[in-house]
CSV table of N, CA and C in Angstrom, one decimal:
chain,number,residue,atom,x,y,z
V,1,MET,N,-7.2,38.7,-39.5
V,1,MET,CA,-8.9,38.2,-39.8
V,1,MET,C,-9.7,38.9,-38.9
V,2,ARG,N,-9.5,39.5,-37.9
V,2,ARG,CA,-10.6,40.5,-37.3
V,2,ARG,C,-10.7,41.8,-37.9
V,3,ARG,N,-9.5,42.2,-38.4
V,3,ARG,CA,-9.5,43.5,-38.9
V,3,ARG,C,-10.2,43.1,-40.7
V,4,THR,N,-9.9,42.1,-41.0
V,4,THR,CA,-10.8,41.9,-42.3
V,4,THR,C,-12.0,42.1,-42.1
V,5,LEU,N,-12.8,41.2,-41.0
V,5,LEU,CA,-14.3,41.1,-40.7
V,5,LEU,C,-14.8,42.4,-40.5
V,6,LEU,N,-14.1,43.0,-39.9
V,6,LEU,CA,-14.5,44.5,-39.6
V,6,LEU,C,-14.7,45.3,-40.6
V,7,ILE,N,-13.4,45.2,-41.4
V,7,ILE,CA,-13.4,46.0,-42.5
V,7,ILE,C,-15.2,45.7,-43.6
V,8,LEU,N,-15.0,44.6,-43.8
V,8,LEU,CA,-16.3,44.0,-44.3
V,8,LEU,C,-17.8,44.3,-44.0
V,9,LEU,N,-17.6,44.2,-42.6
V,9,LEU,CA,-18.9,44.6,-42.0
V,9,LEU,C,-19.0,46.2,-42.1
V,10,VAL,N,-18.0,47.2,-42.0
V,10,VAL,CA,-18.2,48.3,-42.2
V,10,VAL,C,-18.8,48.5,-43.8
V,11,LEU,N,-18.4,48.2,-44.6
V,11,LEU,CA,-18.4,48.1,-46.2
V,11,LEU,C,-19.7,47.7,-46.3
V,12,LEU,N,-20.4,46.7,-45.7
V,12,LEU,CA,-21.9,46.1,-46.0
V,12,LEU,C,-22.8,47.1,-45.3
V,13,ILE,N,-22.8,47.7,-44.2
V,13,ILE,CA,-23.0,48.7,-43.5
V,13,ILE,C,-23.5,50.0,-44.5
V,14,VAL,N,-22.3,50.2,-45.1
V,14,VAL,CA,-22.3,51.7,-45.7
V,14,VAL,C,-23.2,51.1,-47.0
V,15,ALA,N,-23.1,50.0,-47.8
V,15,ALA,CA,-23.7,49.8,-48.9
V,15,ALA,C,-25.2,49.7,-48.7
V,16,LEU,N,-25.8,49.3,-47.2
V,16,LEU,CA,-27.2,49.1,-47.2
V,16,LEU,C,-28.2,50.1,-48.0
V,17,PRO,N,-28.2,51.2,-48.2
V,17,PRO,CA,-28.6,52.2,-48.5
V,17,PRO,C,-29.0,52.0,-50.4
V,18,ALA,N,-28.1,51.5,-50.8
V,18,ALA,CA,-28.1,51.2,-52.0
V,18,ALA,C,-28.8,49.8,-52.6
V,19,ALA,N,-28.8,49.0,-51.7
V,19,ALA,CA,-29.1,47.6,-51.8
V,19,ALA,C,-30.7,47.4,-51.9
V,20,ALA,N,-31.4,48.1,-50.5
V,20,ALA,CA,-32.7,47.9,-50.1
V,20,ALA,C,-33.4,49.1,-50.3
V,21,SER,N,-34.7,48.8,-50.7
V,21,SER,CA,-35.8,50.0,-50.7
V,21,SER,C,-36.2,50.3,-49.1
V,22,ASP,N,-36.6,49.1,-48.2
V,22,ASP,CA,-37.0,49.0,-47.0
V,22,ASP,C,-35.6,48.8,-46.1
V,23,ILE,N,-35.1,49.4,-45.3
V,23,ILE,CA,-34.0,49.2,-44.4
V,23,ILE,C,-35.0,49.0,-42.8
V,24,GLY,N,-34.5,48.4,-42.1
V,24,GLY,CA,-34.8,48.4,-40.9
V,24,GLY,C,-33.7,48.0,-40.0
V,25,ALA,N,-33.6,49.1,-39.0
V,25,ALA,CA,-32.4,49.0,-38.0
V,25,ALA,C,-32.8,49.1,-36.5
V,26,GLY,N,-31.9,48.2,-35.7
V,26,GLY,CA,-32.3,48.2,-34.7
V,26,GLY,C,-31.4,47.5,-33.6
V,27,ILE,N,-31.8,47.0,-32.5
V,27,ILE,CA,-31.5,46.2,-31.5
V,27,ILE,C,-31.7,45.0,-31.2
V,28,ILE,N,-31.2,43.8,-30.7
V,28,ILE,CA,-31.7,42.5,-30.6
V,28,ILE,C,-31.2,42.3,-28.9
V,29,ILE,N,-31.9,42.0,-27.9
V,29,ILE,CA,-31.2,41.5,-26.5
V,29,ILE,C,-31.3,40.2,-26.4
V,30,GLY,N,-30.2,39.5,-26.0
V,30,GLY,CA,-30.6,38.0,-25.7
V,30,GLY,C,-29.4,37.4,-25.9
V,31,GLU,N,-29.3,36.3,-26.2
V,31,GLU,CA,-27.9,35.5,-26.7
V,31,GLU,C,-27.6,35.3,-28.4
V,32,PRO,N,-27.1,36.3,-28.8
V,32,PRO,CA,-26.1,37.2,-28.3
V,32,PRO,C,-27.0,38.6,-28.4
V,33,THR,N,-26.6,39.4,-27.9
V,33,THR,CA,-27.3,40.9,-27.6
V,33,THR,C,-26.1,41.9,-29.0
V,34,GLY,N,-27.0,42.6,-29.6
V,34,GLY,CA,-26.4,43.4,-30.7
V,34,GLY,C,-27.1,44.0,-31.6
V,35,LEU,N,-26.6,44.6,-32.8
V,35,LEU,CA,-27.5,45.3,-33.6
V,35,LEU,C,-28.2,44.4,-34.7
V,36,SER,N,-29.1,45.0,-35.2
V,36,SER,CA,-29.8,44.0,-35.8
V,36,SER,C,-30.4,45.1,-37.1
V,37,PHE,N,-30.0,44.3,-38.4
V,37,PHE,CA,-30.7,45.0,-39.6
V,37,PHE,C,-31.3,44.1,-40.6
V,38,SER,N,-32.6,44.6,-41.3
V,38,SER,CA,-33.3,44.1,-42.1
V,38,SER,C,-33.1,44.8,-43.5
V,39,LEU,N,-33.2,44.1,-44.5
V,39,LEU,CA,-33.4,44.7,-46.0
V,39,LEU,C,-34.2,44.2,-46.6
V,40,ASN,N,-35.1,44.7,-46.9
V,40,ASN,CA,-36.5,44.4,-47.5
V,40,ASN,C,-37.6,43.3,-46.9
V,41,ASN,N,-37.4,43.0,-45.5
V,41,ASN,CA,-38.2,42.3,-45.1
V,41,ASN,C,-37.6,40.7,-45.7
V,42,GLN,N,-36.4,40.6,-46.2
V,42,GLN,CA,-35.9,39.1,-46.6
V,42,GLN,C,-34.7,39.0,-45.9
V,43,PHE,N,-33.8,40.0,-46.0
V,43,PHE,CA,-32.3,39.8,-45.6
V,43,PHE,C,-31.9,40.1,-44.2
V,44,VAL,N,-31.5,39.5,-43.2
V,44,VAL,CA,-31.4,40.0,-41.8
V,44,VAL,C,-30.0,39.8,-41.6
V,45,LEU,N,-29.1,41.1,-41.0
V,45,LEU,CA,-28.3,40.7,-40.8
V,45,LEU,C,-27.9,41.4,-39.2
V,46,GLY,N,-26.9,40.5,-38.5
V,46,GLY,CA,-26.8,40.9,-37.1
V,46,GLY,C,-25.2,41.0,-36.7
V,47,ALA,N,-24.9,42.0,-35.7
V,47,ALA,CA,-23.5,42.1,-35.4
V,47,ALA,C,-23.8,42.3,-33.7
V,48,ALA,N,-23.2,41.0,-33.4
V,48,ALA,CA,-23.7,41.4,-31.7
V,48,ALA,C,-22.7,40.8,-30.8
V,49,TRP,N,-22.7,40.7,-29.4
V,49,TRP,CA,-21.6,40.4,-28.4
V,49,TRP,C,-22.5,39.1,-27.6
V,50,SER,N,-21.6,38.2,-27.3
V,50,SER,CA,-22.4,37.0,-26.8
V,50,SER,C,-21.7,37.3,-25.4
V,51,PHE,N,-22.5,36.7,-24.5
V,51,PHE,CA,-22.0,36.4,-23.1
V,51,PHE,C,-21.0,35.6,-23.1
V,52,ARG,N,-21.0,34.4,-24.0
V,52,ARG,CA,-20.0,33.4,-24.0
V,52,ARG,C,-18.8,33.9,-24.6
V,53,GLU,N,-18.4,35.4,-24.6
V,53,GLU,CA,-17.3,35.9,-25.0
V,53,GLU,C,-16.7,35.7,-26.3
V,54,TYR,N,-17.9,36.1,-27.3
V,54,TYR,CA,-17.3,36.1,-28.4
V,54,TYR,C,-18.3,37.2,-29.5
V,55,VAL,N,-17.7,37.5,-30.5
V,55,VAL,CA,-18.4,38.8,-31.2
V,55,VAL,C,-18.7,37.6,-32.2
V,56,HIS,N,-20.7,37.9,-32.5
V,56,HIS,CA,-21.5,37.2,-33.6
V,56,HIS,C,-21.5,38.0,-34.4
V,57,LEU,N,-21.5,37.3,-35.8
V,57,LEU,CA,-22.0,37.9,-36.9
V,57,LEU,C,-22.9,37.3,-37.8
V,58,HIS,N,-23.9,37.2,-38.1
V,58,HIS,CA,-25.1,36.3,-39.0
V,58,HIS,C,-25.6,37.3,-39.9
V,59,GLY,N,-25.9,36.2,-41.3
V,59,GLY,CA,-26.9,36.7,-41.8
V,59,GLY,C,-27.8,35.7,-42.3
V,60,ASP,N,-28.9,36.4,-42.7
V,60,ASP,CA,-30.0,35.1,-42.7
V,60,ASP,C,-30.9,35.6,-44.0
V,61,TYR,N,-31.4,34.5,-44.6
V,61,TYR,CA,-32.7,34.9,-45.8
V,61,TYR,C,-33.6,34.4,-45.2
V,62,ILE,N,-34.7,35.0,-45.1
V,62,ILE,CA,-35.9,34.5,-44.7
V,62,ILE,C,-37.0,34.4,-45.8
V,63,PHE,N,-37.1,33.0,-46.3
V,63,PHE,CA,-37.9,32.5,-47.1
V,63,PHE,C,-39.1,32.1,-47.3
V,64,LEU,N,-39.9,32.1,-46.1
V,64,LEU,CA,-40.9,32.1,-45.7
V,64,LEU,C,-41.3,33.1,-44.7
V,65,ARG,N,-42.6,33.5,-45.0
V,65,ARG,CA,-43.1,34.9,-44.3
V,65,ARG,C,-44.5,35.1,-44.3
V,66,SER,N,-45.4,35.6,-43.3
V,66,SER,CA,-46.8,35.1,-43.4
V,66,SER,C,-47.4,36.2,-42.0
V,67,GLY,N,-48.3,36.8,-42.4
V,67,GLY,CA,-49.6,37.2,-41.6
V,67,GLY,C,-50.3,36.1,-40.9
V,68,ILE,N,-50.7,36.6,-39.5
V,68,ILE,CA,-51.5,35.5,-38.9
V,68,ILE,C,-52.9,36.5,-38.9
V,69,GLU,N,-53.9,35.8,-39.9
V,69,GLU,CA,-54.9,36.8,-40.6
V,69,GLU,C,-55.9,36.7,-39.4
V,70,LYS,N,-56.3,35.7,-38.3
V,70,LYS,CA,-57.0,35.4,-37.4
V,70,LYS,C,-56.7,36.7,-36.3
V,71,ILE,N,-55.5,36.7,-36.2
V,71,ILE,CA,-55.1,37.2,-35.1
V,71,ILE,C,-55.2,38.9,-35.3
V,72,GLU,N,-55.1,39.3,-36.9
V,72,GLU,CA,-55.0,40.6,-37.5
V,72,GLU,C,-56.4,41.1,-37.4
V,73,GLU,N,-57.5,40.3,-37.7
V,73,GLU,CA,-58.9,40.4,-37.9
V,73,GLU,C,-59.2,41.0,-36.3
V,74,GLU,N,-58.9,40.2,-35.5
V,74,GLU,CA,-59.4,40.1,-34.2
V,74,GLU,C,-58.7,41.8,-33.4
V,75,ILE,N,-57.7,41.6,-33.3
V,75,ILE,CA,-56.9,43.2,-32.7
V,75,ILE,C,-56.6,44.2,-33.7
V,76,ALA,N,-56.8,44.0,-34.9
V,76,ALA,CA,-56.4,44.9,-36.3
V,76,ALA,C,-54.7,45.6,-36.2
V,77,LYS,N,-54.2,44.7,-35.7
V,77,LYS,CA,-52.4,44.9,-35.7
V,77,LYS,C,-51.8,43.7,-36.2
V,78,PRO,N,-51.2,44.2,-37.2
V,78,PRO,CA,-50.2,43.2,-38.1
V,78,PRO,C,-49.3,42.4,-37.1
V,79,PHE,N,-49.5,41.3,-36.8
V,79,PHE,CA,-48.6,40.1,-36.3
V,79,PHE,C,-48.5,39.2,-37.7
V,80,GLY,N,-47.2,38.5,-37.6
V,80,GLY,CA,-46.6,37.8,-38.6
V,80,GLY,C,-45.7,36.8,-37.8
V,81,TRP,N,-45.2,35.9,-38.7
V,81,TRP,CA,-44.0,34.9,-38.4
V,81,TRP,C,-43.4,34.7,-39.5
V,82,TYR,N,-42.3,34.2,-39.5
V,82,TYR,CA,-41.1,33.9,-40.4
V,82,TYR,C,-40.3,32.9,-40.3
V,83,LEU,N,-39.8,32.2,-40.9
V,83,LEU,CA,-38.8,31.0,-41.0
V,83,LEU,C,-37.6,31.5,-42.2
V,84,GLY,N,-36.3,31.1,-41.8
V,84,GLY,CA,-35.4,31.6,-43.0
V,84,GLY,C,-34.1,30.3,-42.6
V,85,GLY,N,-33.0,30.9,-43.1
V,85,GLY,CA,-31.8,29.9,-43.2
V,85,GLY,C,-30.8,30.9,-43.2
V,86,GLY,N,-29.7,30.6,-42.4
V,86,GLY,CA,-28.3,31.6,-42.7
V,86,GLY,C,-27.0,31.0,-42.2
V,87,ALA,N,-26.1,31.7,-42.2
V,87,ALA,CA,-24.6,31.5,-41.3
V,87,ALA,C,-24.5,32.4,-40.5
V,88,LYS,N,-23.5,31.9,-39.7
V,88,LYS,CA,-22.8,32.8,-38.7
V,88,LYS,C,-21.3,32.4,-38.5
V,89,VAL,N,-20.7,33.7,-38.3
V,89,VAL,CA,-19.4,34.1,-37.7
V,89,VAL,C,-19.3,33.9,-36.5
V,90,ARG,N,-18.4,33.2,-35.5
V,90,ARG,CA,-18.0,34.1,-34.1
V,90,ARG,C,-16.6,34.1,-34.3
V,91,ILE,N,-16.2,35.4,-33.5
V,91,ILE,CA,-14.8,35.6,-33.3
V,91,ILE,C,-14.8,35.6,-31.9
V,92,PHE,N,-13.9,34.9,-31.4
V,92,PHE,CA,-13.7,34.4,-29.8
V,92,PHE,C,-12.9,35.5,-29.2
V,93,THR,N,-13.3,36.2,-28.0
V,93,THR,CA,-12.4,37.3,-27.5
V,93,THR,C,-11.7,36.7,-26.4
V,94,ARG,N,-11.5,35.4,-26.4
V,94,ARG,CA,-10.4,34.6,-25.8
V,94,ARG,C,-10.0,33.3,-26.3
V,95,ASP,N,-9.2,32.7,-25.9
V,95,ASP,CA,-8.8,31.1,-26.3
V,95,ASP,C,-10.1,30.0,-26.0
V,96,LYS,N,-10.5,29.6,-26.8
V,96,LYS,CA,-11.4,28.4,-26.3
V,96,LYS,C,-10.5,27.3,-25.9
V,97,ASP,N,-11.3,26.7,-24.5
V,97,ASP,CA,-10.6,25.5,-24.0
V,97,ASP,C,-10.5,24.0,-25.0
V,98,THR,N,-11.4,23.9,-25.8
V,98,THR,CA,-11.2,23.2,-26.8
V,98,THR,C,-10.1,23.0,-27.9
V,99,ASP,N,-9.9,24.1,-28.4
V,99,ASP,CA,-9.3,24.6,-30.0
V,99,ASP,C,-8.8,25.9,-30.0
V,100,ASP,N,-7.4,26.0,-30.5
V,100,ASP,CA,-7.0,27.4,-30.3
V,100,ASP,C,-7.3,28.2,-31.5
V,101,SER,N,-8.4,27.8,-32.4
V,101,SER,CA,-8.9,28.9,-33.4
V,101,SER,C,-9.8,29.7,-32.5
V,102,ALA,N,-9.4,31.0,-33.4
V,102,ALA,CA,-10.2,32.4,-32.8
V,102,ALA,C,-11.4,32.7,-33.3
V,103,VAL,N,-11.5,32.0,-34.6
V,103,VAL,CA,-13.0,32.1,-35.4
V,103,VAL,C,-13.7,30.8,-35.5
V,104,GLY,N,-14.9,31.2,-35.0
V,104,GLY,CA,-16.0,29.8,-35.5
V,104,GLY,C,-17.0,29.9,-36.6
V,105,LEU,N,-17.5,28.9,-37.3
V,105,LEU,CA,-18.2,29.1,-38.2
V,105,LEU,C,-19.5,28.1,-38.1
V,106,GLY,N,-20.8,28.6,-38.6
V,106,GLY,CA,-21.8,27.5,-38.6
V,106,GLY,C,-22.8,27.9,-39.3
V,107,LEU,N,-24.3,27.2,-38.8
V,107,LEU,CA,-25.3,27.5,-39.8
V,107,LEU,C,-26.8,27.6,-38.4
V,108,ARG,N,-27.8,28.4,-39.0
V,108,ARG,CA,-28.6,28.8,-38.0
V,108,ARG,C,-29.9,28.8,-39.1
V,109,ILE,N,-30.9,28.5,-38.1
V,109,ILE,CA,-32.4,28.3,-38.6
V,109,ILE,C,-33.2,29.5,-37.8
V,110,PRO,N,-33.2,30.7,-38.5
V,110,PRO,CA,-34.0,31.7,-37.5
V,110,PRO,C,-35.6,31.6,-37.6
V,111,VAL,N,-36.3,31.3,-36.6
V,111,VAL,CA,-37.9,31.3,-36.5
V,111,VAL,C,-38.4,32.3,-35.5
V,112,GLY,N,-39.2,33.0,-36.2
V,112,GLY,CA,-39.5,34.1,-35.4
V,112,GLY,C,-41.0,35.0,-35.5
V,113,VAL,N,-41.4,35.6,-34.8
V,113,VAL,CA,-42.9,36.5,-34.6
V,113,VAL,C,-42.6,37.8,-34.7
V,114,THR,N,-43.4,38.3,-35.4
V,114,THR,CA,-43.2,39.9,-35.5
V,114,THR,C,-44.4,40.8,-35.1
V,115,PHE,N,-44.4,41.8,-34.3
V,115,PHE,CA,-45.5,42.9,-34.5
V,115,PHE,C,-45.0,44.2,-34.8
V,116,TYR,N,-46.1,45.2,-35.2
V,116,TYR,CA,-46.0,46.3,-35.9
V,116,TYR,C,-46.9,47.2,-35.1
V,117,PRO,N,-46.3,47.6,-33.8
V,117,PRO,CA,-47.2,48.6,-33.4
V,117,PRO,C,-47.3,50.0,-33.7
V,118,ALA,N,-46.7,50.3,-34.7
V,118,ALA,CA,-46.9,51.3,-35.7
V,118,ALA,C,-46.3,51.2,-36.9
V,119,GLU,N,-46.5,51.8,-38.0
V,119,GLU,CA,-46.1,51.6,-39.2
V,119,GLU,C,-44.6,51.3,-39.5
V,120,LYS,N,-43.9,51.7,-38.8
V,120,LYS,CA,-42.1,51.8,-39.1
V,120,LYS,C,-41.8,50.9,-37.8
V,121,ILE,N,-42.6,50.7,-36.7
V,121,ILE,CA,-41.6,50.2,-35.9
V,121,ILE,C,-42.0,48.4,-35.7
V,122,GLU,N,-41.0,47.8,-35.9
V,122,GLU,CA,-41.0,46.4,-35.6
V,122,GLU,C,-40.6,45.5,-34.5
V,123,LEU,N,-41.5,45.0,-33.8
V,123,LEU,CA,-40.9,44.0,-32.5
V,123,LEU,C,-41.1,42.4,-33.0
V,124,PHE,N,-39.8,42.0,-32.6
V,124,PHE,CA,-39.9,40.8,-32.9
V,124,PHE,C,-39.2,40.0,-32.1
V,125,LEU,N,-39.7,38.7,-31.8
V,125,LEU,CA,-39.0,37.5,-31.0
V,125,LEU,C,-38.5,36.6,-31.9
V,126,GLU,N,-37.2,35.8,-31.5
V,126,GLU,CA,-36.7,35.0,-32.3
V,126,GLU,C,-35.9,33.8,-31.7
V,127,LEU,N,-36.0,32.9,-32.3
V,127,LEU,CA,-35.3,31.7,-31.9
V,127,LEU,C,-34.3,30.9,-33.2
V,128,ALA,N,-33.4,30.8,-33.3
V,128,ALA,CA,-32.3,30.2,-34.0
V,128,ALA,C,-31.5,29.4,-33.5
V,129,PRO,N,-32.2,27.9,-33.7
V,129,PRO,CA,-31.4,27.0,-33.6
V,129,PRO,C,-30.4,26.6,-34.6
V,130,GLY,N,-29.2,26.2,-34.5
V,130,GLY,CA,-28.3,25.9,-35.3
V,130,GLY,C,-27.2,24.9,-35.2
V,131,ILE,N,-26.1,25.0,-36.1
V,131,ILE,CA,-24.8,24.1,-35.5
V,131,ILE,C,-23.7,24.8,-36.1
V,132,ALA,N,-22.7,24.6,-34.8
V,132,ALA,CA,-21.4,24.9,-34.9
V,132,ALA,C,-20.8,23.9,-35.9
V,133,LEU,N,-20.0,24.7,-37.0
V,133,LEU,CA,-19.4,23.6,-37.7
V,133,LEU,C,-18.0,23.6,-37.4
V,134,PHE,N,-17.2,24.5,-37.2
V,134,PHE,CA,-16.2,24.9,-37.0
V,134,PHE,C,-15.8,25.9,-35.6
V,135,PRO,N,-14.7,25.6,-34.9
V,135,PRO,CA,-13.6,24.5,-34.9
V,135,PRO,C,-14.4,23.3,-34.0
V,136,ASP,N,-15.6,23.5,-33.4
V,136,ASP,CA,-15.8,22.1,-33.2
V,136,ASP,C,-17.3,21.8,-33.6
V,137,THR,N,-17.7,20.7,-34.0
V,137,THR,CA,-19.4,20.4,-34.4
V,137,THR,C,-20.1,20.3,-33.3
V,138,GLU,N,-21.0,21.1,-32.8
V,138,GLU,CA,-22.0,21.0,-32.1
V,138,GLU,C,-23.3,21.9,-32.2
V,139,GLY,N,-24.4,21.5,-31.7
V,139,GLY,CA,-25.6,22.1,-31.7
V,139,GLY,C,-25.7,23.4,-30.9
V,140,ASP,N,-26.5,24.4,-31.1
V,140,ASP,CA,-26.2,25.4,-30.3
V,140,ASP,C,-28.0,26.3,-30.4
V,141,LEU,N,-27.8,27.3,-29.8
V,141,LEU,CA,-29.2,28.2,-29.7
V,141,LEU,C,-29.2,29.7,-29.6
V,142,ASP,N,-29.4,30.2,-30.4
V,142,ASP,CA,-29.3,32.0,-30.6
V,142,ASP,C,-30.8,32.5,-30.5
V,143,GLY,N,-30.9,33.5,-29.7
V,143,GLY,CA,-32.1,33.8,-29.7
V,143,GLY,C,-32.3,35.3,-28.8
V,144,GLY,N,-33.7,36.2,-28.8
V,144,GLY,CA,-33.5,37.2,-28.4
V,144,GLY,C,-35.1,37.9,-28.6
V,145,ILE,N,-35.1,39.2,-28.2
V,145,ILE,CA,-36.1,40.0,-28.4
V,145,ILE,C,-35.5,41.3,-29.1
V,146,GLY,N,-36.4,41.7,-29.8
V,146,GLY,CA,-35.8,42.8,-30.3
V,146,GLY,C,-36.6,43.9,-31.2
V,147,ILE,N,-36.3,45.3,-31.6
V,147,ILE,CA,-36.9,46.2,-32.0
V,147,ILE,C,-36.0,46.9,-33.2
V,148,ARG,N,-36.9,47.3,-34.3
V,148,ARG,CA,-36.2,47.6,-35.3
V,148,ARG,C,-37.0,48.9,-36.0
V,149,TYR,N,-36.6,49.9,-36.1
V,149,TYR,CA,-37.3,51.1,-36.9
V,149,TYR,C,-37.1,51.1,-38.5
V,150,HIS,N,-38.0,51.0,-39.6
V,150,HIS,CA,-37.7,50.8,-40.7
V,150,HIS,C,-37.8,52.1,-41.4
V,151,PHE,N,-36.8,52.5,-42.5
V,151,PHE,CA,-36.6,54.0,-42.9
V,151,PHE,C,-37.2,54.0,-44.2
């Protein structure tokens, strides 16, 4: 299972240039900490390591994005916010106490703010409340601060 997910992740990263005209790549620091990719500012992919000892993969679709015009007028810098929905896969690096399953699945709702200090550099702060569906059903919260460079 882990090998299959790793192969799919590599194929996805190789296919990114063909799928999008605007690709952002960077890092996110928080829970979890890792790599962050943006495709056309519409799809966001993440591959990260959690302090709770699992590898975290997620894919989000950003369906609502807007600039904050009042701030943009006063500071002349592009601030914005976004809201989306997505799914996550967690591959546990050690057995969980509650279940023998090595893989967890869940849903997430990312909400964030963005700031572009330069034309191709995006700073962002994100919180993603969600729900783990498998192996246990429980609410959880992902979040962090990050930076992406847009090609």
